[in-house]
Amino acid sequence: MTADNDRYDAILGLRALRSFRDEPLPDSVIERLLEAARWTGSSKNRQNWSFIVVDGEQKERLAACGDFTDPIRDAPMALALVQEPDGYEFDTGRLAQNVMLAADALGVASCPITLHREQDAAKVLELPAGARCRYAIALGYPDDGAKPRRFGGRKPLDEVAYRNRHGEPW
Ligand SMILES: Cc1cc2nc3c(=O)[nH]c(=O)nc-3n(C[C@H](O)[C@H](O)[C@H](O)COP(=O)(O)O)c2cc1C
């Protein structure tokens, strides 16, 4: 394995983007995003998840399930991340990051979205009993003015990274 600074910079540079061109993603691109989702590692490789492509009028119904969901309305599609029975939330987080990094590599903008009213989301998506969906990702080609929000900075390393014990400098 060789070091790849471009890939490293892409990881650090990944930002949530919320402003999209009014243009659907081609199925070939959607399929590549779904493949990135499918190949995400999961606990014990259980893959207790599913992914639902949401577009058209169904987008508005999904957007109504959360409080800060305008990116779903503004994007051509959202990908709803479903935690199937016995799935783990940690796996869903990995899934989201994989899809977002793959999207970035394909020139597609993305924004994670919280569906605060999970029970509503389960109804909209017609989930089977025991499946949950708390997160979705808005996806689409970025419009020309798409830039990250200004509050997107990060805490300094010394405030968040320790060695051996909480509070010990790393
Ligand atoms: C778990 C999670 C839930 C999020 N939910 C929303 C949301 O509902 N609406 C939204 O506009 N952004 C949402 N975001 C995006 C965050 O606001 C964004 O990642 C954060 O402000 C940092 O900005 P950056 O990713 O551009 O650096 C969410 C992010 C995460 C990780």
PDB file of C-alpha atoms and ligand atoms in Angstrom:
ATOM      1  CA  MET A   1       0.000   0.000   0.000  1.00  0.00           C
ATOM      2  CA  THR A   2       1.415   3.409  -0.896  1.00  0.00           C
ATOM      3  CA  ALA A   3       0.638   6.770   0.641  1.00  0.00           C
ATOM      4  CA  ASP A   4      -1.769   8.838  -1.440  1.00  0.00           C
ATOM      5  CA  ASN A   5      -1.918  12.476  -0.384  1.00  0.00           C
ATOM      6  CA  ASP A   6      -4.711  13.319  -2.816  1.00  0.00           C
ATOM      7  CA  ARG A   7      -6.940  10.715  -1.223  1.00  0.00           C
ATOM      8  CA  TYR A   8      -5.999  11.973   2.244  1.00  0.00           C
ATOM      9  CA  ASP A   9      -6.799  15.568   1.251  1.00  0.00           C
ATOM     10  CA  ALA A  10     -10.148  14.431  -0.171  1.00  0.00           C
ATOM     11  CA  ILE A  11     -11.025  12.885   3.198  1.00  0.00           C
ATOM     12  CA  LEU A  12     -10.132  16.070   5.071  1.00  0.00           C
ATOM     13  CA  GLY A  13     -11.818  18.254   2.473  1.00  0.00           C
ATOM     14  CA  LEU A  14     -15.184  16.480   2.407  1.00  0.00           C
ATOM     15  CA  ARG A  15     -17.896  19.033   3.265  1.00  0.00           C
ATOM     16  CA  ALA A  16     -21.671  18.914   3.430  1.00  0.00           C
ATOM     17  CA  LEU A  17     -23.026  20.789   0.393  1.00  0.00           C
ATOM     18  CA  ARG A  18     -26.644  21.920   0.229  1.00  0.00           C
ATOM     19  CA  SER A  19     -27.055  23.600  -3.101  1.00  0.00           C
ATOM     20  CA  PHE A  20     -27.716  21.435  -6.155  1.00  0.00           C
ATOM     21  CA  ARG A  21     -28.230  21.740  -9.898  1.00  0.00           C
ATOM     22  CA  ASP A  22     -31.726  20.905 -11.103  1.00  0.00           C
ATOM     23  CA  GLU A  23     -30.515  17.781 -12.898  1.00  0.00           C
ATOM     24  CA  PRO A  24     -31.149  14.140 -12.038  1.00  0.00           C
ATOM     25  CA  LEU A  25     -28.193  11.875 -11.357  1.00  0.00           C
ATOM     26  CA  PRO A  26     -27.850   9.266 -14.113  1.00  0.00           C
ATOM     27  CA  ASP A  27     -28.626   5.689 -13.090  1.00  0.00           C
ATOM     28  CA  SER A  28     -24.986   4.773 -13.782  1.00  0.00           C
ATOM     29  CA  VAL A  29     -23.865   7.246 -11.101  1.00  0.00           C
ATOM     30  CA  ILE A  30     -26.589   6.150  -8.664  1.00  0.00           C
ATOM     31  CA  GLU A  31     -25.439   2.564  -9.146  1.00  0.00           C
ATOM     32  CA  ARG A  32     -21.857   3.507  -8.271  1.00  0.00           C
ATOM     33  CA  LEU A  33     -23.069   5.245  -5.102  1.00  0.00           C
ATOM     34  CA  LEU A  34     -25.100   2.163  -4.187  1.00  0.00           C
ATOM     35  CA  GLU A  35     -22.030  -0.011  -4.781  1.00  0.00           C
ATOM     36  CA  ALA A  36     -20.016   2.207  -2.419  1.00  0.00           C
ATOM     37  CA  ALA A  37     -22.773   1.696   0.140  1.00  0.00           C
ATOM     38  CA  ARG A  38     -22.878  -2.065  -0.407  1.00  0.00           C
ATOM     39  CA  TRP A  39     -19.112  -2.448   0.060  1.00  0.00           C
ATOM     40  CA  THR A  40     -19.027  -0.613   3.392  1.00  0.00           C
ATOM     41  CA  GLY A  41     -17.703  -2.735   6.246  1.00  0.00           C
ATOM     42  CA  SER A  42     -20.205  -3.655   8.945  1.00  0.00           C
ATOM     43  CA  SER A  43     -20.064  -5.313  12.327  1.00  0.00           C
ATOM     44  CA  LYS A  44     -19.407  -9.049  11.777  1.00  0.00           C
ATOM     45  CA  ASN A  45     -20.075  -8.311   8.107  1.00  0.00           C
ATOM     46  CA  ARG A  46     -23.767  -8.670   8.837  1.00  0.00           C
ATOM     47  CA  GLN A  47     -24.807  -5.972   6.371  1.00  0.00           C
ATOM     48  CA  ASN A  48     -28.043  -5.475   8.235  1.00  0.00           C
ATOM     49  CA  TRP A  49     -28.980  -2.466   6.183  1.00  0.00           C
ATOM     50  CA  SER A  50     -30.716  -1.399   3.028  1.00  0.00           C
ATOM     51  CA  PHE A  51     -30.657   1.776   0.940  1.00  0.00           C
ATOM     52  CA  ILE A  52     -33.674   3.424  -0.618  1.00  0.00           C
ATOM     53  CA  VAL A  53     -33.320   5.844  -3.521  1.00  0.00           C
ATOM     54  CA  VAL A  54     -35.902   8.552  -2.937  1.00  0.00           C
ATOM     55  CA  ASP A  55     -36.914  10.983  -5.685  1.00  0.00           C
ATOM     56  CA  GLY A  56     -39.950  12.747  -7.138  1.00  0.00           C
ATOM     57  CA  GLU A  57     -42.896  13.411  -4.818  1.00  0.00           C
ATOM     58  CA  GLN A  58     -41.627  10.923  -2.272  1.00  0.00           C
ATOM     59  CA  LYS A  59     -38.782  13.396  -1.462  1.00  0.00           C
ATOM     60  CA  GLU A  60     -41.205  15.895   0.046  1.00  0.00           C
ATOM     61  CA  ARG A  61     -42.815  13.175   2.172  1.00  0.00           C
ATOM     62  CA  LEU A  62     -39.392  12.166   3.488  1.00  0.00           C
ATOM     63  CA  ALA A  63     -38.338  15.782   4.039  1.00  0.00           C
ATOM     64  CA  ALA A  64     -41.402  16.248   6.271  1.00  0.00           C
ATOM     65  CA  CYS A  65     -39.911  13.669   8.671  1.00  0.00           C
ATOM     66  CA  GLY A  66     -37.061  15.926   9.850  1.00  0.00           C
ATOM     67  CA  ASP A  67     -36.482  19.503  10.984  1.00  0.00           C
ATOM     68  CA  PHE A  68     -33.566  20.601   8.752  1.00  0.00           C
ATOM     69  CA  THR A  69     -34.358  18.772   5.569  1.00  0.00           C
ATOM     70  CA  ASP A  70     -34.355  21.453   2.873  1.00  0.00           C
ATOM     71  CA  PRO A  71     -31.351  19.799   1.178  1.00  0.00           C
ATOM     72  CA  ILE A  72     -33.638  16.822   0.448  1.00  0.00           C
ATOM     73  CA  ARG A  73     -36.155  19.176  -1.181  1.00  0.00           C
ATOM     74  CA  ASP A  74     -33.435  20.936  -3.176  1.00  0.00           C
ATOM     75  CA  ALA A  75     -31.543  17.836  -4.337  1.00  0.00           C
ATOM     76  CA  PRO A  76     -32.683  15.592  -7.193  1.00  0.00           C
ATOM     77  CA  MET A  77     -32.576  12.580  -4.874  1.00  0.00           C
ATOM     78  CA  ALA A  78     -31.916  11.360  -1.382  1.00  0.00           C
ATOM     79  CA  LEU A  79     -30.613   8.035  -0.237  1.00  0.00           C
ATOM     80  CA  ALA A  80     -32.424   6.786   2.857  1.00  0.00           C
ATOM     81  CA  LEU A  81     -30.156   4.609   5.022  1.00  0.00           C
ATOM     82  CA  VAL A  82     -32.191   1.859   6.601  1.00  0.00           C
ATOM     83  CA  GLN A  83     -31.034   0.038   9.720  1.00  0.00           C
ATOM     84  CA  GLU A  84     -32.577  -3.409   9.326  1.00  0.00           C
ATOM     85  CA  PRO A  85     -33.360  -5.477  12.463  1.00  0.00           C
ATOM     86  CA  ASP A  86     -30.172  -6.225  14.501  1.00  0.00           C
ATOM     87  CA  GLY A  87     -28.265  -3.567  12.577  1.00  0.00           C
ATOM     88  CA  TYR A  88     -26.005  -1.063  14.357  1.00  0.00           C
ATOM     89  CA  GLU A  89     -26.086   2.707  14.214  1.00  0.00           C
ATOM     90  CA  PHE A  90     -22.283   2.729  13.924  1.00  0.00           C
ATOM     91  CA  ASP A  91     -22.614   0.777  10.673  1.00  0.00           C
ATOM     92  CA  THR A  92     -25.045   3.376   9.377  1.00  0.00           C
ATOM     93  CA  GLY A  93     -22.478   6.090  10.107  1.00  0.00           C
ATOM     94  CA  ARG A  94     -19.840   4.228   8.138  1.00  0.00           C
ATOM     95  CA  LEU A  95     -22.307   3.745   5.326  1.00  0.00           C
ATOM     96  CA  ALA A  96     -23.051   7.449   5.184  1.00  0.00           C
ATOM     97  CA  GLN A  97     -19.371   8.391   5.094  1.00  0.00           C
ATOM     98  CA  ASN A  98     -18.628   5.844   2.345  1.00  0.00           C
ATOM     99  CA  VAL A  99     -21.464   7.149   0.194  1.00  0.00           C
ATOM    100  CA  MET A 100     -20.384  10.760   0.766  1.00  0.00           C
ATOM    101  CA  LEU A 101     -16.744  10.056  -0.096  1.00  0.00           C
ATOM    102  CA  ALA A 102     -17.767   8.110  -3.201  1.00  0.00           C
ATOM    103  CA  ALA A 103     -20.110  10.936  -4.198  1.00  0.00           C
ATOM    104  CA  ASP A 104     -17.283  13.441  -3.794  1.00  0.00           C
ATOM    105  CA  ALA A 105     -15.036  11.282  -5.993  1.00  0.00           C
ATOM    106  CA  LEU A 106     -17.752  11.260  -8.675  1.00  0.00           C
ATOM    107  CA  GLY A 107     -18.292  15.036  -8.562  1.00  0.00           C
ATOM    108  CA  VAL A 108     -21.577  14.679  -6.661  1.00  0.00           C
ATOM    109  CA  ALA A 109     -22.440  16.935  -3.707  1.00  0.00           C
ATOM    110  CA  SER A 110     -23.949  15.429  -0.574  1.00  0.00           C
ATOM    111  CA  CYS A 111     -25.435  16.391   2.759  1.00  0.00           C
ATOM    112  CA  PRO A 112     -26.336  14.067   5.627  1.00  0.00           C
ATOM    113  CA  ILE A 113     -29.865  14.606   6.908  1.00  0.00           C
ATOM    114  CA  THR A 114     -31.507  13.646  10.196  1.00  0.00           C
ATOM    115  CA  LEU A 115     -35.058  12.317  10.106  1.00  0.00           C
ATOM    116  CA  HIS A 116     -36.081  13.337  13.612  1.00  0.00           C
ATOM    117  CA  ARG A 117     -39.485  11.656  13.326  1.00  0.00           C
ATOM    118  CA  GLU A 118     -38.358   8.119  12.649  1.00  0.00           C
ATOM    119  CA  GLN A 119     -41.812   6.602  12.912  1.00  0.00           C
ATOM    120  CA  ASP A 120     -43.058   8.915  10.194  1.00  0.00           C
ATOM    121  CA  ALA A 121     -40.049   7.984   8.047  1.00  0.00           C
ATOM    122  CA  ALA A 122     -40.798   4.287   8.570  1.00  0.00           C
ATOM    123  CA  LYS A 123     -44.335   4.863   7.304  1.00  0.00           C
ATOM    124  CA  VAL A 124     -43.284   6.942   4.309  1.00  0.00           C
ATOM    125  CA  LEU A 125     -40.707   4.344   3.294  1.00  0.00           C
ATOM    126  CA  GLU A 126     -43.032   1.421   4.135  1.00  0.00           C
ATOM    127  CA  LEU A 127     -40.320  -0.223   6.216  1.00  0.00           C
ATOM    128  CA  PRO A 128     -40.886  -3.752   7.519  1.00  0.00           C
ATOM    129  CA  ALA A 129     -41.368  -4.189  11.288  1.00  0.00           C
ATOM    130  CA  GLY A 130     -38.162  -3.601  13.257  1.00  0.00           C
ATOM    131  CA  ALA A 131     -36.385  -1.614  10.544  1.00  0.00           C
ATOM    132  CA  ARG A 132     -35.494   2.027  11.259  1.00  0.00           C
ATOM    133  CA  CYS A 133     -34.446   5.000   9.222  1.00  0.00           C
ATOM    134  CA  ARG A 134     -33.064   8.035  11.047  1.00  0.00           C
ATOM    135  CA  TYR A 135     -30.638   9.281   8.406  1.00  0.00           C
ATOM    136  CA  ALA A 136     -30.657  10.047   4.727  1.00  0.00           C
ATOM    137  CA  ILE A 137     -28.185  11.717   2.389  1.00  0.00           C
ATOM    138  CA  ALA A 138     -29.225  14.417  -0.069  1.00  0.00           C
ATOM    139  CA  LEU A 139     -27.329  13.899  -3.331  1.00  0.00           C
ATOM    140  CA  GLY A 140     -26.960  15.817  -6.581  1.00  0.00           C
ATOM    141  CA  TYR A 141     -24.537  17.687  -8.789  1.00  0.00           C
ATOM    142  CA  PRO A 142     -23.429  20.868  -6.997  1.00  0.00           C
ATOM    143  CA  ASP A 143     -24.638  24.121  -8.463  1.00  0.00           C
ATOM    144  CA  ASP A 144     -22.039  26.741  -9.341  1.00  0.00           C
ATOM    145  CA  GLY A 145     -22.379  28.597  -6.053  1.00  0.00           C
ATOM    146  CA  ALA A 146     -22.343  25.493  -3.826  1.00  0.00           C
ATOM    147  CA  LYS A 147     -20.055  26.056  -0.883  1.00  0.00           C
ATOM    148  CA  PRO A 148     -19.924  24.735   2.659  1.00  0.00           C
ATOM    149  CA  ARG A 149     -21.470  26.685   5.514  1.00  0.00           C
ATOM    150  CA  ARG A 150     -19.049  28.970   7.283  1.00  0.00           C
ATOM    151  CA  PHE A 151     -19.469  27.310  10.687  1.00  0.00           C
ATOM    152  CA  GLY A 152     -17.857  24.159   9.351  1.00  0.00           C
ATOM    153  CA  GLY A 153     -14.526  24.603  11.163  1.00  0.00           C
ATOM    154  CA  ARG A 154     -13.167  22.064  13.624  1.00  0.00           C
ATOM    155  CA  LYS A 155     -11.984  22.038  17.245  1.00  0.00           C
ATOM    156  CA  PRO A 156      -8.190  22.067  17.630  1.00  0.00           C
ATOM    157  CA  LEU A 157      -6.577  18.632  17.971  1.00  0.00           C
ATOM    158  CA  ASP A 158      -5.462  19.257  21.552  1.00  0.00           C
ATOM    159  CA  GLU A 159      -9.111  19.628  22.578  1.00  0.00           C
ATOM    160  CA  VAL A 160     -10.202  16.284  21.195  1.00  0.00           C
ATOM    161  CA  ALA A 161      -7.203  13.909  20.965  1.00  0.00           C
ATOM    162  CA  TYR A 162      -5.605  12.230  23.983  1.00  0.00           C
ATOM    163  CA  ARG A 163      -3.204   9.394  24.738  1.00  0.00           C
ATOM    164  CA  ASN A 164      -4.109   6.499  27.042  1.00  0.00           C
ATOM    165  CA  ARG A 165      -6.333   8.606  29.299  1.00  0.00           C
ATOM    166  CA  HIS A 166      -8.834  11.373  28.731  1.00  0.00           C
ATOM    167  CA  GLY A 167      -7.043  14.682  29.177  1.00  0.00           C
ATOM    168  CA  GLU A 168      -3.478  13.348  28.604  1.00  0.00           C
ATOM    169  CA  PRO A 169      -1.762  15.073  25.664  1.00  0.00           C
ATOM    170  CA  TRP A 170      -1.531  12.733  22.697  1.00  0.00           C
TER     171      TRP A 170
HETATM  172  C1  LIG B   1     -25.341  12.698  11.938  1.00  0.00           C
HETATM  173  C2  LIG B   1     -25.469  13.974  11.140  1.00  0.00           C
HETATM  174  C3  LIG B   1     -26.706  14.535  10.931  1.00  0.00           C
HETATM  175  C4  LIG B   1     -26.834  15.711  10.164  1.00  0.00           C
HETATM  176  N1  LIG B   1     -28.083  16.215   9.941  1.00  0.00           N
HETATM  177  C5  LIG B   1     -28.216  17.312   9.150  1.00  0.00           C
HETATM  178  C6  LIG B   1     -29.521  17.816   8.834  1.00  0.00           C
HETATM  179  O1  LIG B   1     -30.542  17.292   9.267  1.00  0.00           O
HETATM  180  N2  LIG B   1     -29.583  18.896   8.005  1.00  0.00           N
HETATM  181  C7  LIG B   1     -28.470  19.508   7.497  1.00  0.00           C
HETATM  182  O2  LIG B   1     -28.614  20.483   6.746  1.00  0.00           O
HETATM  183  N3  LIG B   1     -27.217  19.056   7.796  1.00  0.00           N
HETATM  184  C8  LIG B   1     -27.068  17.976   8.598  1.00  0.00           C
HETATM  185  N4  LIG B   1     -25.816  17.476   8.881  1.00  0.00           N
HETATM  186  C9  LIG B   1     -24.618  18.129   8.319  1.00  0.00           C
HETATM  187  C10 LIG B   1     -23.832  18.866   9.414  1.00  0.00           C
HETATM  188  O3  LIG B   1     -24.516  20.047   9.772  1.00  0.00           O
HETATM  189  C11 LIG B   1     -22.417  19.180   8.880  1.00  0.00           C
HETATM  190  O4  LIG B   1     -21.753  17.980   8.599  1.00  0.00           O
HETATM  191  C12 LIG B   1     -21.619  19.952   9.925  1.00  0.00           C
HETATM  192  O5  LIG B   1     -22.184  21.231  10.117  1.00  0.00           O
HETATM  193  C13 LIG B   1     -20.177  20.125   9.515  1.00  0.00           C
HETATM  194  O6  LIG B   1     -20.089  20.745   8.267  1.00  0.00           O
HETATM  195  P1  LIG B   1     -19.184  20.111   7.126  1.00  0.00           P
HETATM  196  O7  LIG B   1     -19.595  18.654   7.025  1.00  0.00           O
HETATM  197  O8  LIG B   1     -19.524  20.886   5.885  1.00  0.00           O
HETATM  198  O9  LIG B   1     -17.769  20.279   7.532  1.00  0.00           O
HETATM  199  C14 LIG B   1     -25.682  16.328   9.630  1.00  0.00           C
HETATM  200  C15 LIG B   1     -24.428  15.737   9.848  1.00  0.00           C
HETATM  201  C16 LIG B   1     -24.315  14.575  10.571  1.00  0.00           C
HETATM  202  C17 LIG B   1     -22.933  13.963  10.768  1.00  0.00           C
END
